[in-house]
Short mmCIF file of C-alpha atoms and ligand atoms in Angstrom, two decimals:
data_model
loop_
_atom_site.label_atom_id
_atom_site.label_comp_id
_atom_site.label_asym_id
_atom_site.label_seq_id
_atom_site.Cartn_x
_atom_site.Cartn_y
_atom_site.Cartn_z
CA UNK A 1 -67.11 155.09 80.10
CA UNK A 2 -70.03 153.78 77.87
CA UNK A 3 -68.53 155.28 74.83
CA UNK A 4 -64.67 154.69 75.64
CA UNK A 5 -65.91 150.81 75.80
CA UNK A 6 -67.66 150.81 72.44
CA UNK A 7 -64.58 152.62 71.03
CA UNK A 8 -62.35 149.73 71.81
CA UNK A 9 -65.12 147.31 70.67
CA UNK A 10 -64.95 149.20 67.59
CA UNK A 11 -61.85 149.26 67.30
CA UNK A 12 -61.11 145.94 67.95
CA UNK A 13 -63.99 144.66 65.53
CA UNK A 14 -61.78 146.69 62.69
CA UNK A 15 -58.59 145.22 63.84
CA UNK A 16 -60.28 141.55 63.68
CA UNK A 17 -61.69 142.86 60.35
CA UNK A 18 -57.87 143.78 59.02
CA UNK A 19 -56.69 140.85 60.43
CA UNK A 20 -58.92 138.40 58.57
CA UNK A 21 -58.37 140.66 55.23
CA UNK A 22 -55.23 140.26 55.44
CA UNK A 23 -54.20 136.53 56.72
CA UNK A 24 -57.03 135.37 54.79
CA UNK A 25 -58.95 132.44 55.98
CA UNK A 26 -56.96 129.48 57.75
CA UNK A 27 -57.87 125.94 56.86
CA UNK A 28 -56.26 122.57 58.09
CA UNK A 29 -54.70 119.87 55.65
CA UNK A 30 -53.42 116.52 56.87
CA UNK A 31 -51.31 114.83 54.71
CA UNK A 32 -50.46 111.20 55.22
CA UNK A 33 -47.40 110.04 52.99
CA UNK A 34 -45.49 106.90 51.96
CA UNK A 35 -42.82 106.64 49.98
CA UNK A 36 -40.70 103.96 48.36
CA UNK A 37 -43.04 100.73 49.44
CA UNK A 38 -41.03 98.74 47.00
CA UNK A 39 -43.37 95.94 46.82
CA UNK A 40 -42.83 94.91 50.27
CA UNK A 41 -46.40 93.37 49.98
CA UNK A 42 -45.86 91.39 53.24
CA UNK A 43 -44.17 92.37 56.47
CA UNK A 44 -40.21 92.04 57.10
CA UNK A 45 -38.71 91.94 60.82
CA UNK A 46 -42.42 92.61 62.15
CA UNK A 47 -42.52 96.14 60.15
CA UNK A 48 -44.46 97.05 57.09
CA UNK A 49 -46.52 95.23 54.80
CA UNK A 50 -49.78 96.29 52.76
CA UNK A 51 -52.50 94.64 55.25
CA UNK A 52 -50.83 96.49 58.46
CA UNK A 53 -50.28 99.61 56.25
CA UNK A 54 -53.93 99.42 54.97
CA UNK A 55 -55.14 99.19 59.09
CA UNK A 56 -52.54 102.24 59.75
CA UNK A 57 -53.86 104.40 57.23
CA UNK A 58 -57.73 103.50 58.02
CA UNK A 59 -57.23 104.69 61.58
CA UNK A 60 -55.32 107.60 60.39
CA UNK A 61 -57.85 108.71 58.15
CA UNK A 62 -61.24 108.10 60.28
CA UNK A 63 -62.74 110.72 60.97
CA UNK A 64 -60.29 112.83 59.30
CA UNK A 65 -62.47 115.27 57.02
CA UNK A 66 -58.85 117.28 56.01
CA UNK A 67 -57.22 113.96 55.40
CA UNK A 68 -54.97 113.31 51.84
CA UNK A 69 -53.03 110.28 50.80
CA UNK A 70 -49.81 110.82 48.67
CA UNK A 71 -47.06 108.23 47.51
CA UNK A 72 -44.02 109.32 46.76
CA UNK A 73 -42.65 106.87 43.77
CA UNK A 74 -40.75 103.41 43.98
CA UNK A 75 -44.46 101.66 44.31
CA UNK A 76 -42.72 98.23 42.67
CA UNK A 77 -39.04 96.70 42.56
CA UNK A 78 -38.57 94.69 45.47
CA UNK A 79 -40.26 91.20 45.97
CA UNK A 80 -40.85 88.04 43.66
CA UNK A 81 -44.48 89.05 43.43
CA UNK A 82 -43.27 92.27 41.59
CA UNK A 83 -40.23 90.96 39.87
CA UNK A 84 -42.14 88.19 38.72
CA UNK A 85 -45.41 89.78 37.56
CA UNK A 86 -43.25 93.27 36.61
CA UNK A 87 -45.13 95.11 39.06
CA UNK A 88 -48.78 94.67 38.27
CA UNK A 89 -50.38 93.03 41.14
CA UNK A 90 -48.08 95.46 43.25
CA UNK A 91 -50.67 98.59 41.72
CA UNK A 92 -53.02 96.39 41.92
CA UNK A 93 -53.37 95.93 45.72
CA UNK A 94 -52.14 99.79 45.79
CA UNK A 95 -55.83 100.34 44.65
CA UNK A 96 -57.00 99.24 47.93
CA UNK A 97 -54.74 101.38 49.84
CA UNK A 98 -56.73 104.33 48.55
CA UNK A 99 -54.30 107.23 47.65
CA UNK A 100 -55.73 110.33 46.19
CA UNK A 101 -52.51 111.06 44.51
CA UNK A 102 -48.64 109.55 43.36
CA UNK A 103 -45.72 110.17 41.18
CA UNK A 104 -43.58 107.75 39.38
CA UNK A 105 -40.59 106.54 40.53
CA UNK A 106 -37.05 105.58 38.77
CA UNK A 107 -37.66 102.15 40.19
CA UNK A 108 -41.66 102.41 38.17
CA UNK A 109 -39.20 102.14 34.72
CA UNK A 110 -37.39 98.68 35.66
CA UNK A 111 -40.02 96.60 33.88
CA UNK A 112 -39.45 99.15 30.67
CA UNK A 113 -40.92 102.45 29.81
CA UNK A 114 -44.19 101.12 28.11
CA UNK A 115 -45.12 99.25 31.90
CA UNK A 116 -43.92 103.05 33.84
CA UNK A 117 -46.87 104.39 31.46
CA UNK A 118 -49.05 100.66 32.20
CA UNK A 119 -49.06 101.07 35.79
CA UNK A 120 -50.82 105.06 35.55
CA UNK A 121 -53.70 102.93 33.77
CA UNK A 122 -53.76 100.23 36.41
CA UNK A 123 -53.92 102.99 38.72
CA UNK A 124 -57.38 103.94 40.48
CA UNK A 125 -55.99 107.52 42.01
CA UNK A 126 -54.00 109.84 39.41
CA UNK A 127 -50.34 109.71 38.44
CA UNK A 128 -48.72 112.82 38.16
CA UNK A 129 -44.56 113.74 36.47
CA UNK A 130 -44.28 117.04 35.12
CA UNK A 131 -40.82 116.36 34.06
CA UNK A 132 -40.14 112.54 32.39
CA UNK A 133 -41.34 113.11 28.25
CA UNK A 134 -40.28 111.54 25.31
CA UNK A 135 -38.76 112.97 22.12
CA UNK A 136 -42.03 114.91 20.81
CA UNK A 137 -42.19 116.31 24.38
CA UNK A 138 -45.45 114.47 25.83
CA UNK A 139 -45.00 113.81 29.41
CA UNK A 140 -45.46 109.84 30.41
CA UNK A 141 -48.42 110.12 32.72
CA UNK A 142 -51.52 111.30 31.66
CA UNK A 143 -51.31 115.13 33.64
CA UNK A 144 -48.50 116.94 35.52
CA UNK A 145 -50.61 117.32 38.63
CA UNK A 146 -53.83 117.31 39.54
CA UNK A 147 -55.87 119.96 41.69
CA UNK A 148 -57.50 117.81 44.78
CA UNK A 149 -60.65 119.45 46.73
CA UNK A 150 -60.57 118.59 50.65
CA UNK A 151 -61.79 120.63 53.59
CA UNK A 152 -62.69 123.77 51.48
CA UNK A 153 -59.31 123.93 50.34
CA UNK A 154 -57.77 123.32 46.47
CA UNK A 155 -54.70 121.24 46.82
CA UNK A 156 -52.51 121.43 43.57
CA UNK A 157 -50.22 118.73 43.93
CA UNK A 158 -47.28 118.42 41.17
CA UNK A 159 -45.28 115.06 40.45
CA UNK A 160 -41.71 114.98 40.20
CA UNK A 161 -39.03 113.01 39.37
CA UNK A 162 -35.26 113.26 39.62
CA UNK A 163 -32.90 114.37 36.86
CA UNK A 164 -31.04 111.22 37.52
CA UNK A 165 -33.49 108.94 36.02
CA UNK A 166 -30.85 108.11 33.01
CA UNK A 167 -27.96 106.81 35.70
CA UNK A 168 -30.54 104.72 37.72
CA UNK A 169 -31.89 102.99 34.31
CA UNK A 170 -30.84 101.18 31.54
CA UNK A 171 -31.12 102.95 27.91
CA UNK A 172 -33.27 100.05 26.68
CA UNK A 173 -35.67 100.09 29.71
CA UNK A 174 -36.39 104.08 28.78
CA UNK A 175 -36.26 104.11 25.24
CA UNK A 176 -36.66 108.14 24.13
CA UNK A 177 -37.81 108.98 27.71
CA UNK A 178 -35.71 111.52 29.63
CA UNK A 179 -36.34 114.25 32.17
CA UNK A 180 -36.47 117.72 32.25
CA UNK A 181 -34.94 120.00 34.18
CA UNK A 182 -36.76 119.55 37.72
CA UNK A 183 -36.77 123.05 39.41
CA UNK A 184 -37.33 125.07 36.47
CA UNK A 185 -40.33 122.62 35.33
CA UNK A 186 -42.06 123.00 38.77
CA UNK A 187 -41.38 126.22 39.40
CA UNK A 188 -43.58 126.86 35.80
CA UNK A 189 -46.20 124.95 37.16
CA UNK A 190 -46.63 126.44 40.50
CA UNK A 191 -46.72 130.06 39.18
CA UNK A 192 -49.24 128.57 36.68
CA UNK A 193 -51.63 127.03 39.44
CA UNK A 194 -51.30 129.84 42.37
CA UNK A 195 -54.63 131.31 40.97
CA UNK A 196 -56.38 128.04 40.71
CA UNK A 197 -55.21 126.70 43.93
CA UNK A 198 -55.10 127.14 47.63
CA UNK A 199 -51.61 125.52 48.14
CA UNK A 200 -49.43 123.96 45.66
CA UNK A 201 -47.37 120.23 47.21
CA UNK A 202 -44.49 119.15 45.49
CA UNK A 203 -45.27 115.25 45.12
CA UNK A 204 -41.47 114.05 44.46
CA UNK A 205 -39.48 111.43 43.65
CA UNK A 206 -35.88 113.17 43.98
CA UNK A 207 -32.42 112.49 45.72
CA UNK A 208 -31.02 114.61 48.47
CA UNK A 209 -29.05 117.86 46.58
CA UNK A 210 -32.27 118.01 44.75
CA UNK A 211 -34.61 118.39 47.71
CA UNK A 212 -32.34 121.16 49.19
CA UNK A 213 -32.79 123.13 45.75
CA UNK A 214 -36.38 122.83 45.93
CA UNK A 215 -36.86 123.94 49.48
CA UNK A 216 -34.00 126.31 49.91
CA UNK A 217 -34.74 128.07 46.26
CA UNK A 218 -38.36 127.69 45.01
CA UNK A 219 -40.62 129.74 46.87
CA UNK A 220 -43.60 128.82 45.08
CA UNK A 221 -43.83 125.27 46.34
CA UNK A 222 -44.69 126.00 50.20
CA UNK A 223 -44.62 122.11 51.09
CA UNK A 224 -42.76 118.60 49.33
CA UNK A 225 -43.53 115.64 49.61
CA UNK A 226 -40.30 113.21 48.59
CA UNK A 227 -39.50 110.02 48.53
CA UNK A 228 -36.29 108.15 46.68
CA UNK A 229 -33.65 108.32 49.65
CA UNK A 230 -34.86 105.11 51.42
CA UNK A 231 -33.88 106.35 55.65
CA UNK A 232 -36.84 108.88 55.72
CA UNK A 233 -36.34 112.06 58.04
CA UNK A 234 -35.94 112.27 62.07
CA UNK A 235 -37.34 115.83 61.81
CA UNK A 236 -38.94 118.08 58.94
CA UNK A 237 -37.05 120.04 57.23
CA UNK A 238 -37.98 123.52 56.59
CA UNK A 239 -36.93 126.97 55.04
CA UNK A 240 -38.37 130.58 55.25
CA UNK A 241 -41.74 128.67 56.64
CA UNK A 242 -41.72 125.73 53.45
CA UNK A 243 -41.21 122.29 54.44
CA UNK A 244 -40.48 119.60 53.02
CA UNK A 245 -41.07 115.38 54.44
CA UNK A 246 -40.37 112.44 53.15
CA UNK A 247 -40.60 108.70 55.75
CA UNK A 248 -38.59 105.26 56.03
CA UNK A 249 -38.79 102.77 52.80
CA UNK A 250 -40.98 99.61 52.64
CA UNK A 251 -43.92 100.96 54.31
CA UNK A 252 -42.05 100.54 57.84
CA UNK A 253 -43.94 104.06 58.98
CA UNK A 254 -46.18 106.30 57.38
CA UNK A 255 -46.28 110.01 57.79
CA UNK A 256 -48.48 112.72 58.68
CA UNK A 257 -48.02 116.58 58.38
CA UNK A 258 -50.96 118.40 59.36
CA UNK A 259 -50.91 122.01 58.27
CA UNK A 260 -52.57 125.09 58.81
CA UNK A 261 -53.22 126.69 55.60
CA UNK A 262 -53.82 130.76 55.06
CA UNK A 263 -55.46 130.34 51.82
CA UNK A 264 -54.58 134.58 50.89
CA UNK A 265 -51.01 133.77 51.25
CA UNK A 266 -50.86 130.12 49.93
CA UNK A 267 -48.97 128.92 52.43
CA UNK A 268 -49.18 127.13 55.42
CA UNK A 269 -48.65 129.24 58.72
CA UNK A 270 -48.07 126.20 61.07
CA UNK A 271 -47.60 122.85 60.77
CA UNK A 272 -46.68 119.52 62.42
CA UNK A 273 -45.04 116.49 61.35
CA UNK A 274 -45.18 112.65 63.08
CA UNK A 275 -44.44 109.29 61.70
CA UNK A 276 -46.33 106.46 62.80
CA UNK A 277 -44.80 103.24 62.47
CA UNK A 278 -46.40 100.33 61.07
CA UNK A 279 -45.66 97.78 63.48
CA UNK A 280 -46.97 94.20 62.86
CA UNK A 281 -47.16 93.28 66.38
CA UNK A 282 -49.74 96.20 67.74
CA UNK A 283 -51.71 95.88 64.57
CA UNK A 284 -54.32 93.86 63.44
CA UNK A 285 -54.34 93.05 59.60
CA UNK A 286 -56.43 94.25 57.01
CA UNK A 287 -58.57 91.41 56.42
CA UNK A 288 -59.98 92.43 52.50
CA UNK A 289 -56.09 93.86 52.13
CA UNK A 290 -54.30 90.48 53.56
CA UNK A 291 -56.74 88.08 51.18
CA UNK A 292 -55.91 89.84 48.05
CA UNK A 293 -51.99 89.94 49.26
CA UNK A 294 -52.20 86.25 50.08
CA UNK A 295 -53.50 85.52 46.68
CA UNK A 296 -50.33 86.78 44.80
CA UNK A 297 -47.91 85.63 47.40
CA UNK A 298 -49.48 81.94 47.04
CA UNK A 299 -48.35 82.43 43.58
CA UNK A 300 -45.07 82.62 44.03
CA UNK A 301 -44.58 80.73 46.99
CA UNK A 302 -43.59 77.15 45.28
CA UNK A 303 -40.51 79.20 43.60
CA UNK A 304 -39.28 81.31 46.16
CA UNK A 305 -39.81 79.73 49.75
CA UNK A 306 -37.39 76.87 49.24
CA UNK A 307 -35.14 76.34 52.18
CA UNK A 308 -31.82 77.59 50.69
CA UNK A 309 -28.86 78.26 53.27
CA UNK A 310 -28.17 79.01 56.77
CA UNK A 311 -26.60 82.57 57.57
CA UNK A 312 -24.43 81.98 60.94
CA UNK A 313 -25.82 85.82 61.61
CA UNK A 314 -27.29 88.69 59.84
CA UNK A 315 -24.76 90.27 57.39
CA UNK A 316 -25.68 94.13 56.46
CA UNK A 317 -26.42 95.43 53.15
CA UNK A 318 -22.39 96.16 52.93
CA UNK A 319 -21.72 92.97 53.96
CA UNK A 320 -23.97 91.29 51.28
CA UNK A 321 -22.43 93.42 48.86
CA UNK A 322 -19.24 91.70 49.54
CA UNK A 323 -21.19 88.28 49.33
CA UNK A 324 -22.98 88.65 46.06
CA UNK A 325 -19.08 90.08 44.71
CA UNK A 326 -17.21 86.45 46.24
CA UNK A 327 -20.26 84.91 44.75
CA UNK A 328 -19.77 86.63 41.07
CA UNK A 329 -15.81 85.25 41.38
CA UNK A 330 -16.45 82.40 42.06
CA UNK A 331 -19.57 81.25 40.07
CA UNK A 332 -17.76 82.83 36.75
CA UNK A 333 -14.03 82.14 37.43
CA UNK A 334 -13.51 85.75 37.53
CA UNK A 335 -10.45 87.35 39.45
CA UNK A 336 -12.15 90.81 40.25
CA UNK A 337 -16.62 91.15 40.81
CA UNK A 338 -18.06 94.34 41.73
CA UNK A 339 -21.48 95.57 43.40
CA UNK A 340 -22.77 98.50 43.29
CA UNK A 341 -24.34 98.71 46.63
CA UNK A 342 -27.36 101.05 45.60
CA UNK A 343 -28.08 97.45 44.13
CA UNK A 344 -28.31 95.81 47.45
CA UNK A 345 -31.64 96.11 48.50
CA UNK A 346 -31.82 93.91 51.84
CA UNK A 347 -29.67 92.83 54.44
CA UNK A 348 -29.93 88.90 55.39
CA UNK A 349 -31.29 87.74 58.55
CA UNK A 350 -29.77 85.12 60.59
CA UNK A 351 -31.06 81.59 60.31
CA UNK A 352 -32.59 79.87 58.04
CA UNK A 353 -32.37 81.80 54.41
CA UNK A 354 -35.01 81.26 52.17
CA UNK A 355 -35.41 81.52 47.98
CA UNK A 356 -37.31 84.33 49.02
CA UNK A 357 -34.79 86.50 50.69
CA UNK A 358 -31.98 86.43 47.62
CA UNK A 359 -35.10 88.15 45.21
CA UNK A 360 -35.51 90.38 48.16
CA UNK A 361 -31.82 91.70 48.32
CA UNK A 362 -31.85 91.29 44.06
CA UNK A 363 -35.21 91.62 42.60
CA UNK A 364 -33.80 93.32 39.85
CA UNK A 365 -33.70 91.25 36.64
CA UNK A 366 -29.44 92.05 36.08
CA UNK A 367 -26.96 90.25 33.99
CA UNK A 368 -23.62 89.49 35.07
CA UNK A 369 -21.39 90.50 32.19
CA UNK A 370 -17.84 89.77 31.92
CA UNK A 371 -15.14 91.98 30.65
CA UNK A 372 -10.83 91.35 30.17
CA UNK A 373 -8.70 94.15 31.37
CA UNK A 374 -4.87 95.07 31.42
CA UNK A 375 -3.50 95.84 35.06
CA UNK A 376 -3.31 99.11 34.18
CA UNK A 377 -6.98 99.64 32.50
CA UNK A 378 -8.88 97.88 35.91
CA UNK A 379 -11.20 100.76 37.88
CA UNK A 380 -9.43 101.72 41.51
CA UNK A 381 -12.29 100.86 43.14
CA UNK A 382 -12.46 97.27 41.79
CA UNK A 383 -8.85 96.90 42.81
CA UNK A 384 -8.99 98.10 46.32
CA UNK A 385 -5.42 97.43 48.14
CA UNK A 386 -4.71 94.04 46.18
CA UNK A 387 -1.58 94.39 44.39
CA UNK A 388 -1.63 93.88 40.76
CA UNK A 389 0.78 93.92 37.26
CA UNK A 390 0.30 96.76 35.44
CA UNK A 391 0.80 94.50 32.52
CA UNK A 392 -1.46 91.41 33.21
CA UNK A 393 -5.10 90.29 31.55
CA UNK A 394 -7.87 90.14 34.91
CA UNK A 395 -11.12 89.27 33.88
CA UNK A 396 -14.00 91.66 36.01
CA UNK A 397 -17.48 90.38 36.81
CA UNK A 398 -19.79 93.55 37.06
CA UNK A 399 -24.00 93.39 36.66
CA UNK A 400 -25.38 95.22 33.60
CA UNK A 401 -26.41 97.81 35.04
CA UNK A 402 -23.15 98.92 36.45
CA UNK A 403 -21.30 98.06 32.64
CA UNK A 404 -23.93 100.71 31.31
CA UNK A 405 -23.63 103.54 33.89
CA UNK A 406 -19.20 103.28 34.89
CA UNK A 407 -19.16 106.68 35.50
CA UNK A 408 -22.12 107.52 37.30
CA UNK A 409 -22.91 107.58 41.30
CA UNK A 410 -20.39 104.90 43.10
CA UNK A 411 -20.15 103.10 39.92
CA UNK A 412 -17.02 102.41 38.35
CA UNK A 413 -15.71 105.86 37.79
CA UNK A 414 -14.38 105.27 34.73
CA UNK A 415 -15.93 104.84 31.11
CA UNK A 416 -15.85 103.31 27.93
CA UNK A 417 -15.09 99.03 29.43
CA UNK A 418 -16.25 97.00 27.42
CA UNK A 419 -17.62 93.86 29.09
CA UNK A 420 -18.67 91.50 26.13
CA UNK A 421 -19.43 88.10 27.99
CA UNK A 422 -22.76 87.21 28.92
CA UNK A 423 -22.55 85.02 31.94
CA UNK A 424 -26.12 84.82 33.04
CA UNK A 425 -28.83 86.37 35.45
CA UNK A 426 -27.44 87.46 38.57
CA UNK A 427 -30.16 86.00 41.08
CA UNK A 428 -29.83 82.88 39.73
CA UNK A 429 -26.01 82.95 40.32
CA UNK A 430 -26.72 84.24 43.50
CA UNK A 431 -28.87 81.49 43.98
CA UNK A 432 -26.71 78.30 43.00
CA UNK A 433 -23.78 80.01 45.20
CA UNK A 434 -25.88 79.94 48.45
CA UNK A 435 -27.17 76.57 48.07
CA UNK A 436 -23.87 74.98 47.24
CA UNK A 437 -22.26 76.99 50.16
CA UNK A 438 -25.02 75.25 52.18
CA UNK A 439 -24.16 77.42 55.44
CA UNK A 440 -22.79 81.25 55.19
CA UNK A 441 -20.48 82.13 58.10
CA UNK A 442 -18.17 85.24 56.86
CA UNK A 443 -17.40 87.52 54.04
CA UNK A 444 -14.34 87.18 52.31
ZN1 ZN B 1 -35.94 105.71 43.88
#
């Protein structure tokens, strides 16, 4: 009986033995992730906003010893502070947030390629793209990735950026800078770091086809990170044990996916994935975090919080596309204005509207060019169901933006219009419309 029992002891000691040789040691990794903040410095509609962010990601991270901060691209582009100071105070107060890691995104080249490369200097944490270089090849930021060491474990984390970086910018705003092809560039550098890591995270700034590729065809990269699509996830998503997250824009939650990591295989065996909102009215503000955010929004304040309208109600982002397009006609005389409404970053509250809340739904510094077209020559989707003659000169309001990239996304579909009038800066169209409309009831 003796014997019999040590056998199984034995035996059971060799099987734990195996077991271990095998599986290799297991070692959490929490990974809290934003994406898209978009220089939402303060809170909207009680979400969001660096000083309730900063409290939310304290808590999170106390007495966290596995704990990781990533941020998944779009860090600027989308208040006055930002469009104002082109997105330098915005990395500033980033600093305090404390990430250990980011990757540009397409919205990091608005202010022009030279500031994309500025803001990895003003950065405290590294930058990482693997794919965005210039003509001789060099990549933007200073490294592809970086290696980070928490909880025993090496954490190779990659930055990406989507291959649609051309359509989302203007030429002059990325001068020789272009991307490389995105699966085939991280899929080199994940072979290259499984030896010198324990897990390799895609850190990505990417749209939706592109995330599928990565997680449904590159088996090196266990886990993504993403950011770029601004309505974050309801679940995970996950293939053949990878997984891939990515939360809500303008810091209105932040996420965490806590993994368990079998450093022989690389990969994690379990994992579990929340997102915490950031709700302004259970959270007490960052006091070091609201001081410094304070500071740049009393900068700005004098320009942009001037009473401007009324809205009757709130109007979607849809709805304000059809606004800003009624306020192109009839601020330039136009017969046809177009929106893209990827350009539409906010919908408008009801009440009183604010300075403030047309650079919120149009921080982007866009012309309104004009071009003349023949009946026949005017884009379908500018036309709609009004009927027109074939044969008849309309003039079309479109932003510059739109006039460089007709034939990309939900642009114009069509190329080669040329739209030779300069009519001025859209916001401040946008602007004089609202106030001499005084209150907004409809859309036209
Ligand atoms: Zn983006």
């Amino acid at each position: 009986m003796e014997r019999m029992l040590r056998g199984i002891r034995r035996a059971a000691a060799l099987l734990l033995l195996a077991c271990t040789t095998l599986a290799g040691e297991v070692r959490t990794l929490t990974i809290l992730h934003l994406n898209d903040l978009h220089a939402h410095i303060s809170p909207e509609n009680g979400r969001g906003g660096f000083a309730y962010l900063a409290t939310v990601i304290k808590r999170e991270r106390a007495n966290c010893a596995d704990c990781i901060l990533l941020n998944a691209g779009d860090l600027v582009q989308g208040s006055p502070v930002s469009t104002i100071f082109h997105g330098d105070p915005i990395y500033q107060l980033a600093n305090l947030l404390g990430f250990d890691a980011a990757c540009l995104g397409n919205h990091e080249f608005d202010y022009g390629w030279a500031q994309a490369a500025q803001f990895a200097k003003i950065a405290n944490y590294p930058i990482v793209t693997a794919n965005v270089v210039n003509a001789a090849g060099e990549l933007i930021t200073p490294k592809p990735y970086v290696i980070l060491k928490v909880n025993g474990l090496r954490v190779a984390v990659i930055g990406a950026m989507t291959e649609t970086l051309n359509t989302l910018s203007t030429p002059k705003s990325l001068g020789e800078w272009h991307t490389i092809p995105l699966v085939e560039t991280v899929r080199k550098y994940a072979r290259e770091l499984r030896s010198q890591s324990d897990l390799v995270v895609l850190l990505a700034h990417i749209g939706g086809g592109e995330e599928s590729a990565i997680l449904n065809s590159v088996a090196e990269i266990p886990v993504s990170v993403t950011g770029h699509i601004h309505s974050g996830m309801t679940e995970a998503m996950s293939h053949d044990g990878r997984v891939l997250v990515r939360v809500r824009s303008y810091g209105e939650e932040l996420g965490r996916l806590e993994l368990k990591v079998d450093t022989e295989k690389k990969a994690p065996v379990s994992w579990t994935w929340k997102r915490i909102p950031v709700d302004t009215a259970n959270t007490e503000p960052d006091a070091a975090m609201a001081r410094q955010v304070k500071l740049w929004e009393d900068k700005v304040t004098a320009q942009v919080d001037r009473p401007l309208a009324i809205a009757s109600r709130t109007f979607t982002k849809g709805e304000v596309k059809r606004l800003i397009e009624q306020a192109l006609r009839e601020e330039t005389h136009s017969d046809f204005a177009w929106m893209n409404s990827g350009g539409v970053r906010d919908p408008l509250p009801q009440g009183q509207l604010l300075d403030r809340h047309i650079w919120n739904i149009m921080p982007f510094d866009n012309e309104v060019l004009i071009g003349t077209f023949k009946g026949r020559d005017l884009p379908k989707v500018v036309i709609g169901d009004k009927k027109i003659d074939p044969d008849r000169d309309y003039t079309l309001a479109v932003s510059d933006y739109t006039a460089a990239n007709q034939e990309t996304g939900e642009n114009l579909r069509t190329t080669g219009l040329q739209f030779p009038k300069y009519a001025g800066l859209m916001r401040d169209m946008l602007l004089d419309w609202f106030r001499k409309k005084k209150v907004i009831e409809s859309v036209e």
